[in-house]
Amino acid sequence: MGVSNKTPEFLKKFPLGKVPAFEGADGFTLFESSAITYYAATHKDSTQLLGKNKKEAALIHQWIALADNEFSPIAAAWLYPIFGYYPFDHKSTEKAKADAKKVLSVLDAHLLHHTFFVGETVTLADISLVSALVGFYKTVFSPEFRASFKNVTRWFLTCVNQPHFKTVYGEVALATAMKVAKPAEEKPASTPASPKTAKAEKKEKAPSAKKEKPKKEADEEEEESYADEKPKGKNPLDLLPPSTFVLDAWKRMYSNNDTRPTAVDWFWANAFGSLCVLGKDNANEIAGYFVFRGDGIPAEVSDSPDFESFNFTKVDTSDKKVQEDFNCYMAWDEVIDGKKFADGKVFK
């Protein structure tokens, strides 16, 4: 793709230069996958792939259209960044996941009372939907994700384990975990120019209209301004020994992945704050967790105007109960400490 489909010979037959494309032995050409599959299905007069009557034929086209129109954009946003086709975008991926769940809920409800999508045997509807979903099942539909769509998974396994499907897909191994796309690497900050280079590149300033003060007066003012400046003390955090925990790496992991299980598992494997508003109107409380370097609370936090409004308690991070409570605040669960989640803010 991207080479043979851009040749003059290919473009002469398929001007859009897209795949899949079909050319028969008689020179008949087709593009668009649904048109190609329909043409292939019509080659056997006794086929039931297109339904037994007009109603079934219409229903088959309905499910084929759903496979094309619903799952194609979801795959582009969710799967393609994993495969390296598109750059990863967290918001687009999360929207794709939500859209997938919505469409899968429709399929799952239909398959509660049906073995296949139309009629009692495999039709072109099943073939098109398996084709649309196989990449998801092999890559991102983890056991936890599949648990909400058991009817769809039952149907999918029924199809892919039939001989004709195995000829195309082989043995389909379901995903054991939800794969995630690798976030784009951050570009290193540009190296500041050396004093010589900076001096050479500096443009000559236009003459100032301001009247120059006598040299002595100017020198006195300059000395006075320097005298007023107090030397800055070292930040106490700078005096702490180097940490093996890379906070920026955690921020990227938290922002670009599902909180559970990917981000929180990464956090506890390596060792940031999240505040939540809990409860109902007029009966709210703000609670959460902060991750600091060292044993104390840094001045950047204790000097905050709101600091006195909060009670800070040091916790034992090896305690499983503390870890689970921390995970709840990171994931913004619907209910935390018995109170309904209303809003939240992540500090990173």
Tab-separated table of C-alpha atoms in Angstrom:
chain	number	residue	atom	x	y	z
A	1	MET	CA	0.000	0.000	0.000
A	2	GLY	CA	1.302	3.448	-0.881
A	3	VAL	CA	3.482	2.023	-3.697
A	4	SER	CA	1.730	-0.318	-6.133
A	5	ASN	CA	-1.593	1.502	-5.730
A	6	LYS	CA	0.026	4.763	-6.872
A	7	THR	CA	1.406	3.519	-10.184
A	8	PRO	CA	0.006	4.961	-13.456
A	9	GLU	CA	-1.368	1.507	-14.386
A	10	PHE	CA	-3.287	1.213	-11.105
A	11	LEU	CA	-4.581	4.799	-11.184
A	12	LYS	CA	-5.851	4.312	-14.732
A	13	LYS	CA	-8.177	1.568	-13.473
A	14	PHE	CA	-8.820	3.019	-9.995
A	15	PRO	CA	-8.434	6.834	-10.161
A	16	LEU	CA	-8.796	7.319	-6.393
A	17	GLY	CA	-5.756	5.121	-5.798
A	18	LYS	CA	-7.376	3.364	-2.851
A	19	VAL	CA	-7.454	-0.273	-1.750
A	20	PRO	CA	-9.074	-2.750	-1.668
A	21	ALA	CA	-9.583	-2.890	-5.421
A	22	PHE	CA	-10.780	-5.785	-7.594
A	23	GLU	CA	-10.108	-6.750	-11.205
A	24	GLY	CA	-11.682	-9.903	-12.634
A	25	ALA	CA	-10.278	-12.163	-15.348
A	26	ASP	CA	-12.617	-10.451	-17.814
A	27	GLY	CA	-11.243	-6.990	-16.924
A	28	PHE	CA	-14.236	-6.038	-14.743
A	29	THR	CA	-13.086	-3.646	-11.986
A	30	LEU	CA	-14.558	-2.673	-8.634
A	31	PHE	CA	-13.503	-0.592	-5.654
A	32	GLU	CA	-15.006	-0.323	-2.118
A	33	SER	CA	-14.912	-3.468	0.013
A	34	SER	CA	-18.704	-3.835	0.359
A	35	ALA	CA	-19.160	-3.794	-3.439
A	36	ILE	CA	-16.376	-6.346	-3.919
A	37	THR	CA	-17.772	-8.729	-1.271
A	38	TYR	CA	-21.276	-8.420	-2.734
A	39	TYR	CA	-20.002	-9.257	-6.225
A	40	ALA	CA	-18.046	-12.252	-4.899
A	41	ALA	CA	-21.122	-13.522	-3.015
A	42	THR	CA	-23.300	-13.481	-6.164
A	43	HIS	CA	-21.092	-15.943	-8.062
A	44	LYS	CA	-22.917	-18.991	-6.708
A	45	ASP	CA	-26.596	-19.105	-7.689
A	46	SER	CA	-27.564	-21.251	-4.698
A	47	THR	CA	-25.840	-18.976	-2.192
A	48	GLN	CA	-27.648	-17.931	0.973
A	49	LEU	CA	-25.058	-15.274	1.768
A	50	LEU	CA	-27.405	-12.583	0.406
A	51	GLY	CA	-30.543	-13.770	2.233
A	52	LYS	CA	-33.583	-15.823	1.290
A	53	ASN	CA	-35.898	-12.915	0.462
A	54	LYS	CA	-35.986	-9.151	-0.030
A	55	LYS	CA	-36.361	-8.404	3.680
A	56	GLU	CA	-33.346	-10.495	4.600
A	57	ALA	CA	-31.374	-8.906	1.748
A	58	ALA	CA	-32.214	-5.440	3.101
A	59	LEU	CA	-31.226	-6.445	6.649
A	60	ILE	CA	-27.909	-7.781	5.366
A	61	HIS	CA	-27.187	-4.451	3.657
A	62	GLN	CA	-28.132	-2.696	6.908
A	63	TRP	CA	-25.487	-4.564	8.921
A	64	ILE	CA	-22.870	-4.172	6.163
A	65	ALA	CA	-23.443	-0.402	6.205
A	66	LEU	CA	-23.118	-0.386	9.997
A	67	ALA	CA	-19.803	-2.241	9.777
A	68	ASP	CA	-18.462	0.293	7.258
A	69	ASN	CA	-19.861	3.500	8.732
A	70	GLU	CA	-19.454	2.820	12.453
A	71	PHE	CA	-16.348	0.696	12.898
A	72	SER	CA	-14.134	2.259	10.205
A	73	PRO	CA	-13.767	5.638	11.996
A	74	ILE	CA	-13.409	3.868	15.353
A	75	ALA	CA	-10.562	1.764	13.951
A	76	ALA	CA	-8.880	4.863	12.511
A	77	ALA	CA	-8.851	6.607	15.905
A	78	TRP	CA	-8.148	3.605	18.153
A	79	LEU	CA	-6.275	0.922	16.189
A	80	TYR	CA	-4.324	2.883	13.583
A	81	PRO	CA	-2.156	4.752	16.148
A	82	ILE	CA	-1.230	1.352	17.653
A	83	PHE	CA	-0.218	0.096	14.208
A	84	GLY	CA	1.761	3.293	13.598
A	85	TYR	CA	-0.464	4.581	10.780
A	86	TYR	CA	-1.652	7.711	12.628
A	87	PRO	CA	-0.186	9.743	15.512
A	88	PHE	CA	-1.714	8.943	18.909
A	89	ASP	CA	-4.338	11.339	20.284
A	90	HIS	CA	-5.725	10.582	23.745
A	91	LYS	CA	-9.072	12.372	23.314
A	92	SER	CA	-9.770	10.725	19.951
A	93	THR	CA	-8.907	7.301	21.365
A	94	GLU	CA	-11.181	7.741	24.388
A	95	LYS	CA	-14.033	8.879	22.138
A	96	ALA	CA	-13.453	5.853	19.889
A	97	LYS	CA	-13.654	3.532	22.903
A	98	ALA	CA	-16.949	5.099	23.972
A	99	ASP	CA	-18.317	4.873	20.420
A	100	ALA	CA	-17.262	1.220	20.190
A	101	LYS	CA	-19.094	0.375	23.414
A	102	LYS	CA	-22.228	2.098	22.126
A	103	VAL	CA	-22.263	0.171	18.823
A	104	LEU	CA	-21.305	-3.117	20.492
A	105	SER	CA	-24.235	-2.706	22.885
A	106	VAL	CA	-26.570	-2.624	19.873
A	107	LEU	CA	-24.966	-5.751	18.410
A	108	ASP	CA	-25.033	-7.515	21.774
A	109	ALA	CA	-28.744	-6.837	22.266
A	110	HIS	CA	-29.527	-8.190	18.791
A	111	LEU	CA	-27.434	-11.328	19.302
A	112	LEU	CA	-29.149	-12.103	22.601
A	113	HIS	CA	-31.897	-13.785	20.551
A	114	HIS	CA	-29.999	-14.595	17.325
A	115	THR	CA	-27.144	-16.944	16.485
A	116	PHE	CA	-26.238	-14.917	13.394
A	117	PHE	CA	-27.211	-11.417	12.315
A	118	VAL	CA	-29.718	-12.410	9.599
A	119	GLY	CA	-31.401	-15.808	9.389
A	120	GLU	CA	-30.056	-19.069	10.778
A	121	THR	CA	-26.802	-19.291	8.808
A	122	VAL	CA	-23.785	-17.131	8.039
A	123	THR	CA	-24.539	-14.308	5.597
A	124	LEU	CA	-22.593	-11.435	4.119
A	125	ALA	CA	-23.627	-9.436	7.199
A	126	ASP	CA	-21.626	-11.750	9.465
A	127	ILE	CA	-18.660	-11.788	7.081
A	128	SER	CA	-18.535	-7.974	6.960
A	129	LEU	CA	-18.858	-7.559	10.725
A	130	VAL	CA	-16.220	-10.198	11.497
A	131	SER	CA	-13.898	-8.403	9.074
A	132	ALA	CA	-14.598	-5.102	10.855
A	133	LEU	CA	-14.051	-6.530	14.352
A	134	VAL	CA	-11.202	-9.022	14.002
A	135	GLY	CA	-8.523	-6.348	14.443
A	136	PHE	CA	-10.175	-5.130	17.650
A	137	TYR	CA	-10.503	-8.631	19.096
A	138	LYS	CA	-6.851	-9.402	18.438
A	139	THR	CA	-5.507	-6.076	19.722
A	140	VAL	CA	-7.641	-4.079	22.181
A	141	PHE	CA	-10.707	-6.083	23.233
A	142	SER	CA	-9.237	-7.312	26.518
A	143	PRO	CA	-11.076	-9.870	28.702
A	144	GLU	CA	-12.356	-6.999	30.878
A	145	PHE	CA	-13.628	-5.097	27.839
A	146	ARG	CA	-15.233	-8.209	26.302
A	147	ALA	CA	-17.061	-9.039	29.535
A	148	SER	CA	-19.759	-6.459	28.747
A	149	PHE	CA	-20.427	-7.902	25.283
A	150	LYS	CA	-20.617	-11.674	25.801
A	151	ASN	CA	-23.160	-12.251	23.023
A	152	VAL	CA	-20.961	-10.507	20.454
A	153	THR	CA	-17.934	-12.548	21.540
A	154	ARG	CA	-19.926	-15.791	21.370
A	155	TRP	CA	-21.042	-14.955	17.825
A	156	PHE	CA	-17.522	-13.860	16.804
A	157	LEU	CA	-15.945	-17.113	18.029
A	158	THR	CA	-18.686	-19.145	16.330
A	159	CYS	CA	-17.817	-17.493	13.014
A	160	VAL	CA	-14.010	-17.452	13.128
A	161	ASN	CA	-13.882	-21.128	14.088
A	162	GLN	CA	-15.724	-22.195	10.937
A	163	PRO	CA	-13.553	-23.616	8.113
A	164	HIS	CA	-14.153	-20.832	5.567
A	165	PHE	CA	-13.219	-18.136	8.104
A	166	LYS	CA	-10.139	-20.078	9.208
A	167	THR	CA	-8.968	-20.191	5.595
A	168	VAL	CA	-8.760	-16.387	5.678
A	169	TYR	CA	-7.916	-15.550	9.314
A	170	GLY	CA	-6.255	-18.722	10.586
A	171	GLU	CA	-6.429	-19.278	14.343
A	172	VAL	CA	-7.648	-16.018	15.878
A	173	ALA	CA	-6.027	-15.390	19.274
A	174	LEU	CA	-8.075	-12.995	21.389
A	175	ALA	CA	-6.252	-10.145	23.103
A	176	THR	CA	-5.132	-10.913	26.655
A	177	ALA	CA	-4.706	-7.202	27.419
A	178	MET	CA	-5.692	-3.917	25.833
A	179	LYS	CA	-2.770	-2.688	23.744
A	180	VAL	CA	-2.059	1.028	23.790
A	181	ALA	CA	-0.371	3.262	21.259
A	182	LYS	CA	3.062	4.600	22.022
A	183	PRO	CA	2.776	8.347	22.751
A	184	ALA	CA	4.723	10.622	20.442
A	185	GLU	CA	8.209	11.291	21.774
A	186	GLU	CA	8.713	14.783	23.063
A	187	LYS	CA	11.233	16.816	21.125
A	188	PRO	CA	14.248	17.879	23.221
A	189	ALA	CA	14.411	21.533	24.068
A	190	SER	CA	16.595	23.519	21.720
A	191	THR	CA	20.104	24.214	23.012
A	192	PRO	CA	20.522	27.883	23.932
A	193	ALA	CA	22.961	29.778	21.758
A	194	SER	CA	26.429	30.417	23.143
A	195	PRO	CA	27.185	33.996	24.241
A	196	LYS	CA	29.324	34.535	21.141
A	197	THR	CA	26.593	33.301	18.792
A	198	ALA	CA	23.933	35.276	20.595
A	199	LYS	CA	26.051	38.388	20.368
A	200	ALA	CA	26.679	37.857	16.673
A	201	GLU	CA	23.005	37.329	15.906
A	202	LYS	CA	21.774	40.223	18.012
A	203	LYS	CA	20.490	43.068	15.896
A	204	GLU	CA	21.672	46.573	16.530
A	205	LYS	CA	19.140	48.462	18.615
A	206	ALA	CA	17.581	51.656	17.290
A	207	PRO	CA	18.811	54.763	19.103
A	208	SER	CA	16.619	55.549	22.105
A	209	ALA	CA	14.801	58.844	22.252
A	210	LYS	CA	15.221	58.880	26.027
A	211	LYS	CA	17.760	61.416	27.278
A	212	GLU	CA	20.824	59.678	28.692
A	213	LYS	CA	21.704	60.372	32.306
A	214	PRO	CA	25.188	61.370	33.286
A	215	LYS	CA	27.422	58.291	33.694
A	216	LYS	CA	27.967	58.816	37.411
A	217	GLU	CA	24.232	59.097	38.161
A	218	ALA	CA	23.474	55.996	36.092
A	219	ASP	CA	26.184	53.988	37.880
A	220	GLU	CA	24.810	55.011	41.286
A	221	GLU	CA	21.280	53.901	40.322
A	222	GLU	CA	22.579	50.572	39.005
A	223	GLU	CA	24.513	49.892	42.218
A	224	GLU	CA	21.432	50.785	44.272
A	225	SER	CA	19.182	48.389	42.302
A	226	TYR	CA	21.662	45.517	42.737
A	227	ALA	CA	21.892	46.235	46.449
A	228	ASP	CA	18.116	45.835	46.815
A	229	GLU	CA	18.164	42.358	45.272
A	230	LYS	CA	18.384	39.479	47.788
A	231	PRO	CA	20.184	36.291	46.823
A	232	LYS	CA	17.710	33.483	46.211
A	233	GLY	CA	17.958	30.541	48.595
A	234	LYS	CA	18.084	26.972	47.321
A	235	ASN	CA	14.796	25.109	46.975
A	236	PRO	CA	14.724	22.414	49.714
A	237	LEU	CA	13.667	19.891	47.069
A	238	ASP	CA	16.946	20.484	45.230
A	239	LEU	CA	18.834	19.234	48.298
A	240	LEU	CA	17.136	15.825	48.213
A	241	PRO	CA	19.048	12.877	46.729
A	242	PRO	CA	18.248	11.983	43.080
A	243	SER	CA	15.044	9.976	42.616
A	244	THR	CA	14.632	6.992	40.291
A	245	PHE	CA	10.990	7.994	39.761
A	246	VAL	CA	10.623	10.134	36.605
A	247	LEU	CA	7.595	12.346	37.260
A	248	ASP	CA	7.279	13.472	33.628
A	249	ALA	CA	7.083	9.834	32.526
A	250	TRP	CA	4.240	9.252	35.009
A	251	LYS	CA	2.389	12.343	33.743
A	252	ARG	CA	2.563	11.055	30.166
A	253	MET	CA	1.489	7.565	31.237
A	254	TYR	CA	-1.506	8.937	33.199
A	255	SER	CA	-2.586	11.322	30.421
A	256	ASN	CA	-2.258	8.918	27.495
A	257	ASN	CA	-3.643	5.648	28.891
A	258	ASP	CA	-6.590	4.158	30.749
A	259	THR	CA	-6.262	4.812	34.473
A	260	ARG	CA	-7.180	1.189	35.200
A	261	PRO	CA	-5.309	-1.036	34.737
A	262	THR	CA	-2.524	0.535	32.678
A	263	ALA	CA	-1.653	3.808	34.444
A	264	VAL	CA	-2.092	2.822	38.105
A	265	ASP	CA	-0.243	-0.459	37.590
A	266	TRP	CA	2.647	1.519	36.079
A	267	PHE	CA	2.578	3.911	39.046
A	268	TRP	CA	2.849	1.213	41.707
A	269	ALA	CA	5.488	-0.598	39.718
A	270	ASN	CA	7.634	2.578	39.674
A	271	ALA	CA	6.407	4.582	42.608
A	272	PHE	CA	1.364	13.958	41.430
A	273	GLY	CA	-2.108	15.050	42.711
A	274	SER	CA	-5.738	14.390	42.179
A	275	LEU	CA	-8.442	16.222	44.119
A	276	CYS	CA	-12.097	15.201	43.945
A	277	VAL	CA	-15.305	16.976	44.945
A	278	LEU	CA	-17.495	14.388	46.662
A	279	GLY	CA	-21.097	14.413	47.860
A	280	LYS	CA	-24.133	16.492	46.921
A	281	ASP	CA	-24.712	20.249	46.728
A	282	ASN	CA	-24.393	21.973	50.111
A	283	ALA	CA	-22.880	18.775	51.511
A	284	ASN	CA	-19.618	18.578	49.586
A	285	GLU	CA	-16.097	17.802	50.607
A	286	ILE	CA	-12.802	18.000	48.729
A	287	ALA	CA	-10.381	15.128	49.161
A	288	GLY	CA	-7.546	13.567	47.226
A	289	TYR	CA	-3.893	12.611	47.049
A	290	PHE	CA	-0.655	14.474	46.346
A	291	VAL	CA	2.706	12.872	45.579
A	292	PHE	CA	5.690	14.857	46.896
A	293	ARG	CA	9.415	14.263	46.899
A	294	GLY	CA	10.853	13.798	50.369
A	295	ASP	CA	9.070	13.358	53.708
A	296	GLY	CA	7.542	16.803	54.104
A	297	ILE	CA	5.186	19.157	52.294
A	298	PRO	CA	7.085	21.529	49.966
A	299	ALA	CA	6.801	25.294	50.437
A	300	GLU	CA	5.100	25.620	47.042
A	301	VAL	CA	2.104	23.854	48.610
A	302	SER	CA	2.254	25.073	52.216
A	303	ASP	CA	2.468	28.708	51.016
A	304	SER	CA	-0.791	28.338	49.085
A	305	PRO	CA	-3.657	30.531	50.413
A	306	ASP	CA	-5.917	27.460	50.711
A	307	PHE	CA	-3.389	25.312	52.581
A	308	GLU	CA	-4.973	25.901	56.010
A	309	SER	CA	-8.318	24.626	54.690
A	310	PHE	CA	-6.928	21.100	54.220
A	311	ASN	CA	-5.662	18.396	56.544
A	312	PHE	CA	-2.654	16.541	55.114
A	313	THR	CA	-1.917	13.015	56.345
A	314	LYS	CA	1.140	11.006	55.368
A	315	VAL	CA	0.094	7.515	54.241
A	316	ASP	CA	1.834	4.168	54.027
A	317	THR	CA	2.092	3.452	50.294
A	318	SER	CA	2.768	-0.239	50.947
A	319	ASP	CA	-0.724	-0.615	52.469
A	320	LYS	CA	-3.036	-2.321	49.929
A	321	LYS	CA	-6.051	-0.379	51.256
A	322	VAL	CA	-4.209	2.912	50.694
A	323	GLN	CA	-3.234	1.803	47.190
A	324	GLU	CA	-6.836	0.946	46.264
A	325	ASP	CA	-8.081	4.233	47.747
A	326	PHE	CA	-5.422	6.088	45.739
A	327	ASN	CA	-6.510	4.242	42.578
A	328	CYS	CA	-10.137	5.334	43.165
A	329	TYR	CA	-9.084	8.989	43.338
A	330	MET	CA	-6.914	8.642	40.234
A	331	ALA	CA	-9.717	6.973	38.236
A	332	TRP	CA	-12.453	9.295	39.547
A	333	ASP	CA	-14.750	6.393	40.407
A	334	GLU	CA	-18.493	7.112	40.546
A	335	VAL	CA	-18.472	6.512	44.309
A	336	ILE	CA	-15.426	7.209	46.516
A	337	ASP	CA	-15.418	6.608	50.272
A	338	GLY	CA	-19.175	6.105	50.113
A	339	LYS	CA	-19.771	9.512	48.512
A	340	LYS	CA	-20.798	10.279	44.941
A	341	PHE	CA	-18.101	11.796	42.717
A	342	ALA	CA	-19.110	15.277	41.468
A	343	ASP	CA	-15.990	16.851	39.953
A	344	GLY	CA	-12.223	16.609	40.004
A	345	LYS	CA	-8.956	18.318	39.211
A	346	VAL	CA	-5.601	16.723	38.396
A	347	PHE	CA	-2.429	18.654	39.246
A	348	LYS	CA	0.510	17.615	37.075
